[in-house]
Amino acid sequence: MHVDLRMEHGAGELRSLHAWLRSDAIVRRSATIELQDGSFQPGQMGSAVEVIKLVTENGWNAASFVMAVVAWKRTRPQNPQITISHEDTTVSLTNCSDEEVERVIRILSEGQTGEGQGE
């Protein structure tokens, strides 16, 4: 399963989340976590890093992954919105309410079996 994470603002925040996920033993054990460089045309504005790509393996746990992202978000002085994509499913983490976290976990868990739905 391939999962992409994006943020609206700041490559620094994306790098911070990347480091956080790589330091989480449960996430690291079941997924390859990479920063993907953006490809910009001359004169375009943007960050050189625009997405975190996860390639998950058997045994990947959507709940552990989402809880690691939520834990990182709670350490941030601002509350960056994180967009998580898998195939044609896209879901956002904004305020990390219990309902939102449960919904994201459910959607990503369903995506593991090919049953996920977009927002």
GROMACS .gro file of N, CA, C and O in nm:
model
  476
    1MET      N    1   0.085  -0.117   0.000
    1MET     CA    2   0.000   0.000   0.000
    1MET      C    3   0.090   0.123   0.000
    1MET      O    4   0.189   0.128   0.071
    2HIS      N    5   0.054   0.222  -0.082
    2HIS     CA    6   0.127   0.348  -0.088
    2HIS      C    7   0.042   0.458  -0.024
    2HIS      O    8  -0.076   0.470  -0.057
    3VAL      N    9   0.104   0.536   0.063
    3VAL     CA   10   0.036   0.645   0.131
    3VAL      C   11   0.120   0.770   0.115
    3VAL      O   12   0.242   0.766   0.135
    4ASP      N   13   0.057   0.883   0.077
    4ASP     CA   14   0.125   1.012   0.064
    4ASP      C   15   0.073   1.108   0.170
    4ASP      O   16  -0.048   1.110   0.197
    5LEU      N   17   0.163   1.187   0.227
    5LEU     CA   18   0.126   1.291   0.323
    5LEU      C   19   0.171   1.425   0.269
    5LEU      O   20   0.286   1.439   0.226
    6ARG      N   21   0.084   1.524   0.274
    6ARG     CA   22   0.116   1.659   0.228
    6ARG      C   23   0.071   1.759   0.333
    6ARG      O   24  -0.023   1.734   0.408
    7MET      N   25   0.137   1.875   0.332
    7MET     CA   26   0.099   1.987   0.417
    7MET      C   27   0.098   2.112   0.333
    7MET      O   28   0.179   2.125   0.241
    8GLU      N   29   0.007   2.204   0.365
    8GLU     CA   30  -0.002   2.327   0.289
    8GLU      C   31   0.119   2.417   0.309
    8GLU      O   32   0.165   2.481   0.217
    9HIS      N   33   0.171   2.425   0.430
    9HIS     CA   34   0.274   2.524   0.460
    9HIS      C   35   0.402   2.459   0.513
    9HIS      O   36   0.396   2.380   0.605
   10GLY      N   37   0.512   2.496   0.452
   10GLY     CA   38   0.641   2.471   0.512
   10GLY      C   39   0.704   2.336   0.495
   10GLY      O   40   0.656   2.237   0.548
   11ALA      N   41   0.812   2.333   0.420
   11ALA     CA   42   0.891   2.212   0.406
   11ALA      C   43   0.953   2.173   0.540
   11ALA      O   44   0.974   2.055   0.566
   12GLY      N   45   0.981   2.272   0.626
   12GLY     CA   46   1.038   2.242   0.757
   12GLY      C   47   0.945   2.156   0.841
   12GLY      O   48   0.990   2.063   0.908
   13GLU      N   49   0.816   2.185   0.835
   13GLU     CA   50   0.719   2.105   0.909
   13GLU      C   51   0.711   1.964   0.851
   13GLU      O   52   0.701   1.867   0.924
   14LEU      N   53   0.716   1.953   0.720
   14LEU     CA   54   0.712   1.822   0.656
   14LEU      C   55   0.836   1.740   0.694
   14LEU      O   56   0.827   1.622   0.724
   15ARG      N   57   0.951   1.805   0.698
   15ARG     CA   58   1.074   1.735   0.741
   15ARG      C   59   1.064   1.691   0.886
   15ARG      O   60   1.110   1.583   0.924
   16SER      N   61   1.004   1.776   0.970
   16SER     CA   62   0.986   1.742   1.110
   16SER      C   63   0.897   1.619   1.125
   16SER      O   64   0.927   1.527   1.202
   17LEU      N   65   0.786   1.616   1.050
   17LEU     CA   66   0.696   1.499   1.055
   17LEU      C   67   0.769   1.375   1.003
   17LEU      O   68   0.756   1.267   1.061
   18HIS      N   69   0.847   1.391   0.897
   18HIS     CA   70   0.924   1.279   0.842
   18HIS      C   71   1.016   1.220   0.950
   18HIS      O   72   1.020   1.098   0.972
   19ALA      N   73   1.089   1.306   1.019
   19ALA     CA   74   1.180   1.261   1.125
   19ALA      C   75   1.102   1.192   1.238
   19ALA      O   76   1.146   1.090   1.292
   20TRP      N   77   0.987   1.248   1.272
   20TRP     CA   78   0.904   1.192   1.379
   20TRP      C   79   0.859   1.051   1.342
   20TRP      O   80   0.869   0.958   1.422
   21LEU      N   81   0.809   1.035   1.220
   21LEU     CA   82   0.762   0.903   1.177
   21LEU      C   83   0.876   0.802   1.170
   21LEU      O   84   0.859   0.686   1.207
   22ARG      N   85   0.993   0.847   1.126
   22ARG     CA   86   1.109   0.757   1.119
   22ARG      C   87   1.158   0.717   1.257
   22ARG      O   88   1.218   0.612   1.274
   23SER      N   89   1.130   0.800   1.358
   23SER     CA   90   1.172   0.766   1.494
   23SER      C   91   1.070   0.677   1.566
   23SER      O   92   1.100   0.624   1.672
   24ASP      N   93   0.953   0.662   1.509
   24ASP     CA   94   0.850   0.578   1.569
   24ASP      C   95   0.875   0.432   1.528
   24ASP      O   96   0.861   0.396   1.411
   25ALA      N   97   0.912   0.349   1.623
   25ALA     CA   98   0.952   0.212   1.593
   25ALA      C   99   0.841   0.132   1.526
   25ALA      O  100   0.867   0.053   1.434
   26ILE      N  101   0.717   0.152   1.566
   26ILE     CA  102   0.607   0.075   1.508
   26ILE      C  103   0.585   0.114   1.362
   26ILE      O  104   0.570   0.028   1.276
   27VAL      N  105   0.585   0.244   1.333
   27VAL     CA  106   0.566   0.290   1.195
   27VAL      C  107   0.685   0.246   1.110
   27VAL      O  108   0.668   0.192   1.001
   28ARG      N  109   0.804   0.267   1.161
   28ARG     CA  110   0.926   0.235   1.086
   28ARG      C  111   0.936   0.086   1.055
   28ARG      O  112   0.983   0.046   0.949
   29ARG      N  113   0.888   0.004   1.145
   29ARG     CA  114   0.897  -0.141   1.128
   29ARG      C  115   0.808  -0.191   1.013
   29ARG      O  116   0.839  -0.291   0.949
   30SER      N  117   0.699  -0.120   0.984
   30SER     CA  118   0.604  -0.171   0.886
   30SER      C  119   0.590  -0.083   0.761
   30SER      O  120   0.504  -0.109   0.678
   31ALA      N  121   0.675   0.021   0.749
   31ALA     CA  122   0.664   0.108   0.632
   31ALA      C  123   0.801   0.166   0.598
   31ALA      O  124   0.882   0.192   0.686
   32THR      N  125   0.822   0.188   0.469
   32THR     CA  126   0.936   0.264   0.422
   32THR      C  127   0.889   0.409   0.413
   32THR      O  128   0.783   0.436   0.354
   33ILE      N  129   0.964   0.501   0.472
   33ILE     CA  130   0.922   0.641   0.483
   33ILE      C  131   1.024   0.727   0.411
   33ILE      O  132   1.141   0.728   0.449
   34GLU      N  133   0.981   0.799   0.307
   34GLU     CA  134   1.073   0.881   0.228
   34GLU      C  135   1.016   1.019   0.204
   34GLU      O  136   0.895   1.036   0.190
   35LEU      N  137   1.105   1.117   0.195
   35LEU     CA  138   1.068   1.250   0.146
   35LEU      C  139   1.085   1.248  -0.004
   35LEU      O  140   1.185   1.200  -0.055
   36GLN      N  141   0.986   1.298  -0.075
   36GLN     CA  142   0.997   1.305  -0.220
   36GLN      C  143   1.016   1.450  -0.261
   36GLN      O  144   0.941   1.538  -0.219
   37ASP      N  145   1.119   1.475  -0.342
   37ASP     CA  146   1.145   1.609  -0.392
   37ASP      C  147   1.034   1.650  -0.486
   37ASP      O  148   0.983   1.570  -0.563
   38GLY      N  149   1.002   1.779  -0.480
   38GLY     CA  150   0.907   1.835  -0.574
   38GLY      C  151   0.975   1.861  -0.707
   38GLY      O  152   1.097   1.873  -0.715
   39SER      N  153   0.898   1.868  -0.810
   39SER     CA  154   0.955   1.902  -0.940
   39SER      C  155   0.891   2.033  -0.985
   39SER      O  156   0.772   2.037  -1.012
   40PHE      N  157   0.969   2.138  -0.986
   40PHE     CA  158   0.919   2.271  -1.019
   40PHE      C  159   0.982   2.320  -1.147
   40PHE      O  160   1.097   2.292  -1.177
   41GLN      N  161   0.904   2.396  -1.220
   41GLN     CA  162   0.953   2.460  -1.340
   41GLN      C  163   1.025   2.588  -1.301
   41GLN      O  164   0.995   2.647  -1.198
   42PRO      N  165   1.121   2.636  -1.381
   42PRO     CA  166   1.188   2.762  -1.351
   42PRO      C  167   1.086   2.873  -1.331
   42PRO      O  168   0.989   2.885  -1.405
   43GLY      N  169   1.106   2.951  -1.224
   43GLY     CA  170   1.017   3.062  -1.194
   43GLY      C  171   0.901   3.027  -1.104
   43GLY      O  172   0.831   3.114  -1.055
   44GLN      N  173   0.878   2.897  -1.078
   44GLN     CA  174   0.769   2.857  -0.990
   44GLN      C  175   0.812   2.872  -0.846
   44GLN      O  176   0.928   2.852  -0.812
   45MET      N  177   0.717   2.905  -0.760
   45MET     CA  178   0.744   2.912  -0.617
   45MET      C  179   0.708   2.775  -0.560
   45MET      O  180   0.618   2.710  -0.606
   46GLY      N  181   0.778   2.738  -0.457
   46GLY     CA  182   0.743   2.613  -0.392
   46GLY      C  183   0.861   2.558  -0.315
   46GLY      O  184   0.972   2.608  -0.322
   47SER      N  185   0.833   2.454  -0.242
   47SER     CA  186   0.934   2.390  -0.159
   47SER      C  187   0.999   2.276  -0.237
   47SER      O  188   0.936   2.212  -0.320
   48ALA      N  189   1.125   2.250  -0.209
   48ALA     CA  190   1.193   2.139  -0.274
   48ALA      C  191   1.138   2.005  -0.225
   48ALA      O  192   1.149   1.905  -0.291
   49VAL      N  193   1.078   2.003  -0.106
   49VAL     CA  194   1.019   1.882  -0.051
   49VAL      C  195   0.869   1.905  -0.043
   49VAL      O  196   0.824   1.999   0.020
   50GLU      N  197   0.793   1.819  -0.107
   50GLU     CA  198   0.650   1.844  -0.104
   50GLU      C  199   0.564   1.727  -0.057
   50GLU      O  200   0.447   1.743  -0.034
   51VAL      N  201   0.621   1.610  -0.038
   51VAL     CA  202   0.540   1.496   0.003
   51VAL      C  203   0.625   1.395   0.081
   51VAL      O  204   0.742   1.376   0.053
   52ILE      N  205   0.561   1.333   0.180
   52ILE     CA  206   0.619   1.217   0.247
   52ILE      C  207   0.549   1.096   0.186
   52ILE      O  208   0.427   1.091   0.180
   53LYS      N  209   0.627   1.001   0.139
   53LYS     CA  210   0.572   0.878   0.080
   53LYS      C  211   0.600   0.762   0.175
   53LYS      O  212   0.712   0.744   0.219
   54LEU      N  213   0.496   0.686   0.203
   54LEU     CA  214   0.509   0.564   0.280
   54LEU      C  215   0.472   0.448   0.192
   54LEU      O  216   0.369   0.452   0.123
   55VAL      N  217   0.554   0.346   0.193
   55VAL     CA  218   0.520   0.220   0.129
   55VAL      C  219   0.508   0.122   0.243
   55VAL      O  220   0.605   0.095   0.314
   56THR      N  221   0.385   0.073   0.263
   56THR     CA  222   0.359  -0.011   0.379
   56THR      C  223   0.375  -0.158   0.342
   56THR      O  224   0.362  -0.197   0.227
   57GLU      N  225   0.403  -0.235   0.444
   57GLU     CA  226   0.424  -0.378   0.428
   57GLU      C  227   0.312  -0.453   0.499
   57GLU      O  228   0.227  -0.391   0.565
   58ASN      N  229   0.313  -0.583   0.487
   58ASN     CA  230   0.217  -0.664   0.563
   58ASN      C  231   0.234  -0.632   0.710
   58ASN      O  232   0.344  -0.610   0.758
   59GLY      N  233   0.125  -0.627   0.780
   59GLY     CA  234   0.132  -0.598   0.922
   59GLY      C  235   0.124  -0.449   0.952
   59GLY      O  236   0.130  -0.409   1.068
   60TRP      N  237   0.109  -0.365   0.848
   60TRP     CA  238   0.097  -0.221   0.870
   60TRP      C  239  -0.031  -0.194   0.947
   60TRP      O  240  -0.136  -0.251   0.919
   61ASN      N  241  -0.020  -0.108   1.046
   61ASN     CA  242  -0.133  -0.077   1.131
   61ASN      C  243  -0.172   0.069   1.110
   61ASN      O  244  -0.100   0.159   1.153
   62ALA      N  245  -0.286   0.092   1.047
   62ALA     CA  246  -0.332   0.228   1.020
   62ALA      C  247  -0.349   0.308   1.149
   62ALA      O  248  -0.315   0.426   1.155
   63ALA      N  249  -0.398   0.244   1.254
   63ALA     CA  250  -0.420   0.315   1.380
   63ALA      C  251  -0.288   0.364   1.439
   63ALA      O  252  -0.278   0.479   1.484
   64SER      N  253  -0.185   0.281   1.438
   64SER     CA  254  -0.054   0.323   1.491
   64SER      C  255   0.002   0.439   1.411
   64SER      O  256   0.058   0.534   1.467
   65PHE      N  257  -0.012   0.431   1.279
   65PHE     CA  258   0.036   0.538   1.192
   65PHE      C  259  -0.037   0.669   1.221
   65PHE      O  260   0.024   0.773   1.242
   66VAL      N  261  -0.170   0.665   1.224
   66VAL     CA  262  -0.248   0.787   1.248
   66VAL      C  263  -0.217   0.844   1.386
   66VAL      O  264  -0.201   0.965   1.402
   67MET      N  265  -0.204   0.758   1.486
   67MET     CA  266  -0.174   0.808   1.621
   67MET      C  267  -0.035   0.872   1.627
   67MET      O  268  -0.015   0.969   1.699
   68ALA      N  269   0.061   0.821   1.549
   68ALA     CA  270   0.194   0.884   1.543
   68ALA      C  271   0.183   1.023   1.481
   68ALA      O  272   0.246   1.119   1.528
   69VAL      N  273   0.103   1.037   1.375
   69VAL     CA  274   0.084   1.168   1.312
   69VAL      C  275   0.014   1.263   1.408
   69VAL      O  276   0.054   1.379   1.423
   70VAL      N  277  -0.089   1.215   1.478
   70VAL     CA  278  -0.161   1.298   1.575
   70VAL      C  279  -0.067   1.343   1.687
   70VAL      O  280  -0.068   1.459   1.728
   71ALA      N  281   0.016   1.251   1.737
   71ALA     CA  282   0.111   1.287   1.843
   71ALA      C  283   0.205   1.398   1.796
   71ALA      O  284   0.234   1.493   1.869
   72TRP      N  285   0.253   1.388   1.672
   72TRP     CA  286   0.340   1.493   1.617
   72TRP      C  287   0.265   1.625   1.610
   72TRP      O  288   0.315   1.728   1.651
   73LYS      N  289   0.141   1.622   1.556
   73LYS     CA  290   0.062   1.746   1.542
   73LYS      C  291   0.045   1.816   1.676
   73LYS      O  292   0.047   1.937   1.684
   74ARG      N  293   0.030   1.739   1.781
   74ARG     CA  294   0.008   1.797   1.914
   74ARG      C  295   0.133   1.863   1.970
   74ARG      O  296   0.124   1.937   2.067
   75THR      N  297   0.248   1.839   1.910
   75THR     CA  298   0.372   1.905   1.954
   75THR      C  299   0.395   2.036   1.882
   75THR      O  300   0.488   2.110   1.916
   76ARG      N  301   0.314   2.068   1.781
   76ARG     CA  302   0.338   2.185   1.696
   76ARG      C  303   0.269   2.307   1.753
   76ARG      O  304   0.155   2.300   1.797
   77PRO      N  305   0.337   2.423   1.751
   77PRO     CA  306   0.274   2.546   1.800
   77PRO      C  307   0.156   2.589   1.713
   77PRO      O  308   0.059   2.642   1.763
   78GLN      N  309   0.166   2.562   1.584
   78GLN     CA  310   0.053   2.585   1.495
   78GLN      C  311  -0.009   2.449   1.467
   78GLN      O  312   0.048   2.347   1.501
   79ASN      N  313  -0.125   2.449   1.407
   79ASN     CA  314  -0.194   2.323   1.383
   79ASN      C  315  -0.199   2.296   1.233
   79ASN      O  316  -0.300   2.321   1.169
   80PRO      N  317  -0.090   2.244   1.175
   80PRO     CA  318  -0.089   2.224   1.030
   80PRO      C  319  -0.188   2.117   0.988
   80PRO      O  320  -0.202   2.014   1.054
   81GLN      N  321  -0.259   2.143   0.879
   81GLN     CA  322  -0.348   2.043   0.823
   81GLN      C  323  -0.264   1.945   0.742
   81GLN      O  324  -0.179   1.985   0.664
   82ILE      N  325  -0.288   1.817   0.764
   82ILE     CA  326  -0.216   1.712   0.692
   82ILE      C  327  -0.315   1.638   0.604
   82ILE      O  328  -0.420   1.594   0.650
   83THR      N  329  -0.282   1.628   0.476
   83THR     CA  330  -0.364   1.555   0.382
   83THR      C  331  -0.298   1.420   0.356
   83THR      O  332  -0.181   1.414   0.321
   84ILE      N  333  -0.375   1.315   0.374
   84ILE     CA  334  -0.327   1.179   0.357
   84ILE      C  335  -0.399   1.119   0.236
   84ILE      O  336  -0.522   1.122   0.231
   85SER      N  337  -0.322   1.065   0.142
   85SER     CA  338  -0.381   1.008   0.020
   85SER      C  339  -0.335   0.864   0.001
   85SER      O  340  -0.220   0.831   0.027
   86HIS      N  341  -0.429   0.785  -0.045
   86HIS     CA  342  -0.400   0.647  -0.086
   86HIS      C  343  -0.489   0.618  -0.206
   86HIS      O  344  -0.611   0.623  -0.196
   87GLU      N  345  -0.426   0.592  -0.321
   87GLU     CA  346  -0.496   0.571  -0.446
   87GLU      C  347  -0.596   0.684  -0.467
   87GLU      O  348  -0.556   0.799  -0.473
   88ASP      N  349  -0.726   0.656  -0.476
   88ASP     CA  350  -0.823   0.763  -0.500
   88ASP      C  351  -0.890   0.812  -0.371
   88ASP      O  352  -0.988   0.884  -0.375
   89THR      N  353  -0.835   0.775  -0.257
   89THR     CA  354  -0.888   0.816  -0.127
   89THR      C  355  -0.800   0.928  -0.071
   89THR      O  356  -0.678   0.914  -0.063
   90THR      N  357  -0.863   1.039  -0.031
   90THR     CA  358  -0.792   1.149   0.032
   90THR      C  359  -0.868   1.189   0.158
   90THR      O  360  -0.991   1.203   0.155
   91VAL      N  361  -0.795   1.205   0.266
   91VAL     CA  362  -0.855   1.243   0.394
   91VAL      C  363  -0.762   1.341   0.462
   91VAL      O  364  -0.641   1.336   0.443
   92SER      N  365  -0.818   1.433   0.542
   92SER     CA  366  -0.736   1.534   0.610
   92SER      C  367  -0.747   1.520   0.760
   92SER      O  368  -0.852   1.485   0.814
   93LEU      N  369  -0.635   1.548   0.826
   93LEU     CA  370  -0.631   1.562   0.971
   93LEU      C  371  -0.618   1.710   1.001
   93LEU      O  372  -0.519   1.772   0.963
   94THR      N  373  -0.718   1.766   1.065
   94THR     CA  374  -0.713   1.909   1.097
   94THR      C  375  -0.707   1.931   1.247
   94THR      O  376  -0.605   1.968   1.300
   95ASN      N  377  -0.816   1.903   1.318
   95ASN     CA  378  -0.820   1.933   1.461
   95ASN      C  379  -0.793   1.813   1.550
   95ASN      O  380  -0.781   1.826   1.670
   96CYS      N  381  -0.784   1.695   1.491
   96CYS     CA  382  -0.752   1.570   1.563
   96CYS      C  383  -0.853   1.537   1.673
   96CYS      O  384  -0.816   1.481   1.776
   97SER      N  385  -0.979   1.572   1.650
   97SER     CA  386  -1.084   1.531   1.744
   97SER      C  387  -1.092   1.378   1.741
   97SER      O  388  -1.046   1.314   1.646
   98ASP      N  389  -1.150   1.319   1.844
   98ASP     CA  390  -1.164   1.174   1.848
   98ASP      C  391  -1.238   1.123   1.725
   98ASP      O  392  -1.200   1.021   1.667
   99GLU      N  393  -1.344   1.194   1.686
   99GLU     CA  394  -1.423   1.153   1.571
   99GLU      C  395  -1.341   1.157   1.443
   99GLU      O  396  -1.347   1.067   1.360
  100GLU      N  397  -1.263   1.265   1.426
  100GLU     CA  398  -1.181   1.278   1.306
  100GLU      C  399  -1.075   1.168   1.301
  100GLU      O  400  -1.054   1.106   1.196
  101VAL      N  401  -1.008   1.143   1.411
  101VAL     CA  402  -0.905   1.040   1.416
  101VAL      C  403  -0.964   0.903   1.384
  101VAL      O  404  -0.909   0.827   1.304
  102GLU      N  405  -1.079   0.871   1.443
  102GLU     CA  406  -1.144   0.742   1.416
  102GLU      C  407  -1.182   0.730   1.269
  102GLU      O  408  -1.166   0.623   1.208
  103ARG      N  409  -1.230   0.839   1.209
  103ARG     CA  410  -1.269   0.837   1.067
  103ARG      C  411  -1.148   0.813   0.978
  103ARG      O  412  -1.152   0.732   0.886
  104VAL      N  413  -1.036   0.879   1.007
  104VAL     CA  414  -0.914   0.863   0.926
  104VAL      C  415  -0.862   0.720   0.940
  104VAL      O  416  -0.825   0.657   0.840
  105ILE      N  417  -0.861   0.667   1.060
  105ILE     CA  418  -0.816   0.528   1.081
  105ILE      C  419  -0.904   0.432   1.003
  105ILE      O  420  -0.855   0.342   0.934
  106ARG      N  421  -1.036   0.452   1.011
  106ARG     CA  422  -1.129   0.364   0.939
  106ARG      C  423  -1.105   0.370   0.789
  106ARG      O  424  -1.096   0.266   0.723
  107ILE      N  425  -1.092   0.491   0.735
  107ILE     CA  426  -1.072   0.506   0.591
  107ILE      C  427  -0.942   0.440   0.546
  107ILE      O  428  -0.938   0.369   0.446
  108LEU      N  429  -0.833   0.462   0.621
  108LEU     CA  430  -0.705   0.401   0.583
  108LEU      C  431  -0.707   0.249   0.602
  108LEU      O  432  -0.648   0.176   0.524
  109SER      N  433  -0.775   0.203   0.704
  109SER     CA  434  -0.786   0.058   0.725
  109SER      C  435  -0.863  -0.007   0.613
  109SER      O  436  -0.826  -0.114   0.563
  110GLU      N  437  -0.971   0.058   0.568
  110GLU     CA  438  -1.048   0.005   0.455
  110GLU      C  439  -0.964   0.008   0.329
  110GLU      O  440  -0.975  -0.079   0.245
  111GLY      N  441  -0.877   0.110   0.315
  111GLY     CA  442  -0.791   0.121   0.198
  111GLY      C  443  -0.695   0.005   0.185
  111GLY      O  444  -0.650  -0.028   0.075
  112GLN      N  445  -0.661  -0.059   0.297
  112GLN     CA  446  -0.571  -0.173   0.292
  112GLN      C  447  -0.633  -0.290   0.216
  112GLN      O  448  -0.563  -0.371   0.158
  113THR      N  449  -0.765  -0.297   0.216
  113THR     CA  450  -0.831  -0.406   0.149
  113THR      C  451  -0.895  -0.362   0.017
  113THR      O  452  -0.969  -0.436  -0.042
  114GLY      N  453  -0.868  -0.237  -0.021
  114GLY     CA  454  -0.923  -0.187  -0.146
  114GLY      C  455  -1.065  -0.138  -0.137
  114GLY      O  456  -1.131  -0.117  -0.237
  115GLU      N  457  -1.117  -0.118  -0.013
  115GLU     CA  458  -1.255  -0.078   0.004
  115GLU      C  459  -1.271   0.067   0.044
  115GLU      O  460  -1.377   0.111   0.081
  116GLY      N  461  -1.161   0.145   0.044
  116GLY     CA  462  -1.167   0.282   0.092
  116GLY      C  463  -1.250   0.373   0.005
  116GLY      O  464  -1.274   0.346  -0.112
  117GLN      N  465  -1.296   0.480   0.066
  117GLN     CA  466  -1.376   0.580  -0.005
  117GLN      C  467  -1.313   0.714   0.015
  117GLN      O  468  -1.255   0.743   0.120
  118GLY      N  469  -1.327   0.804  -0.082
  118GLY     CA  470  -1.277   0.940  -0.071
  118GLY      C  471  -1.363   1.022   0.021
  118GLY      O  472  -1.472   0.983   0.058
  119GLU      N  473  -1.310   1.139   0.061
  119GLU     CA  474  -1.385   1.229   0.146
  119GLU      C  475  -1.501   1.288   0.073
  119GLU      O  476  -1.493   1.322  -0.041
   0.00000   0.00000   0.00000
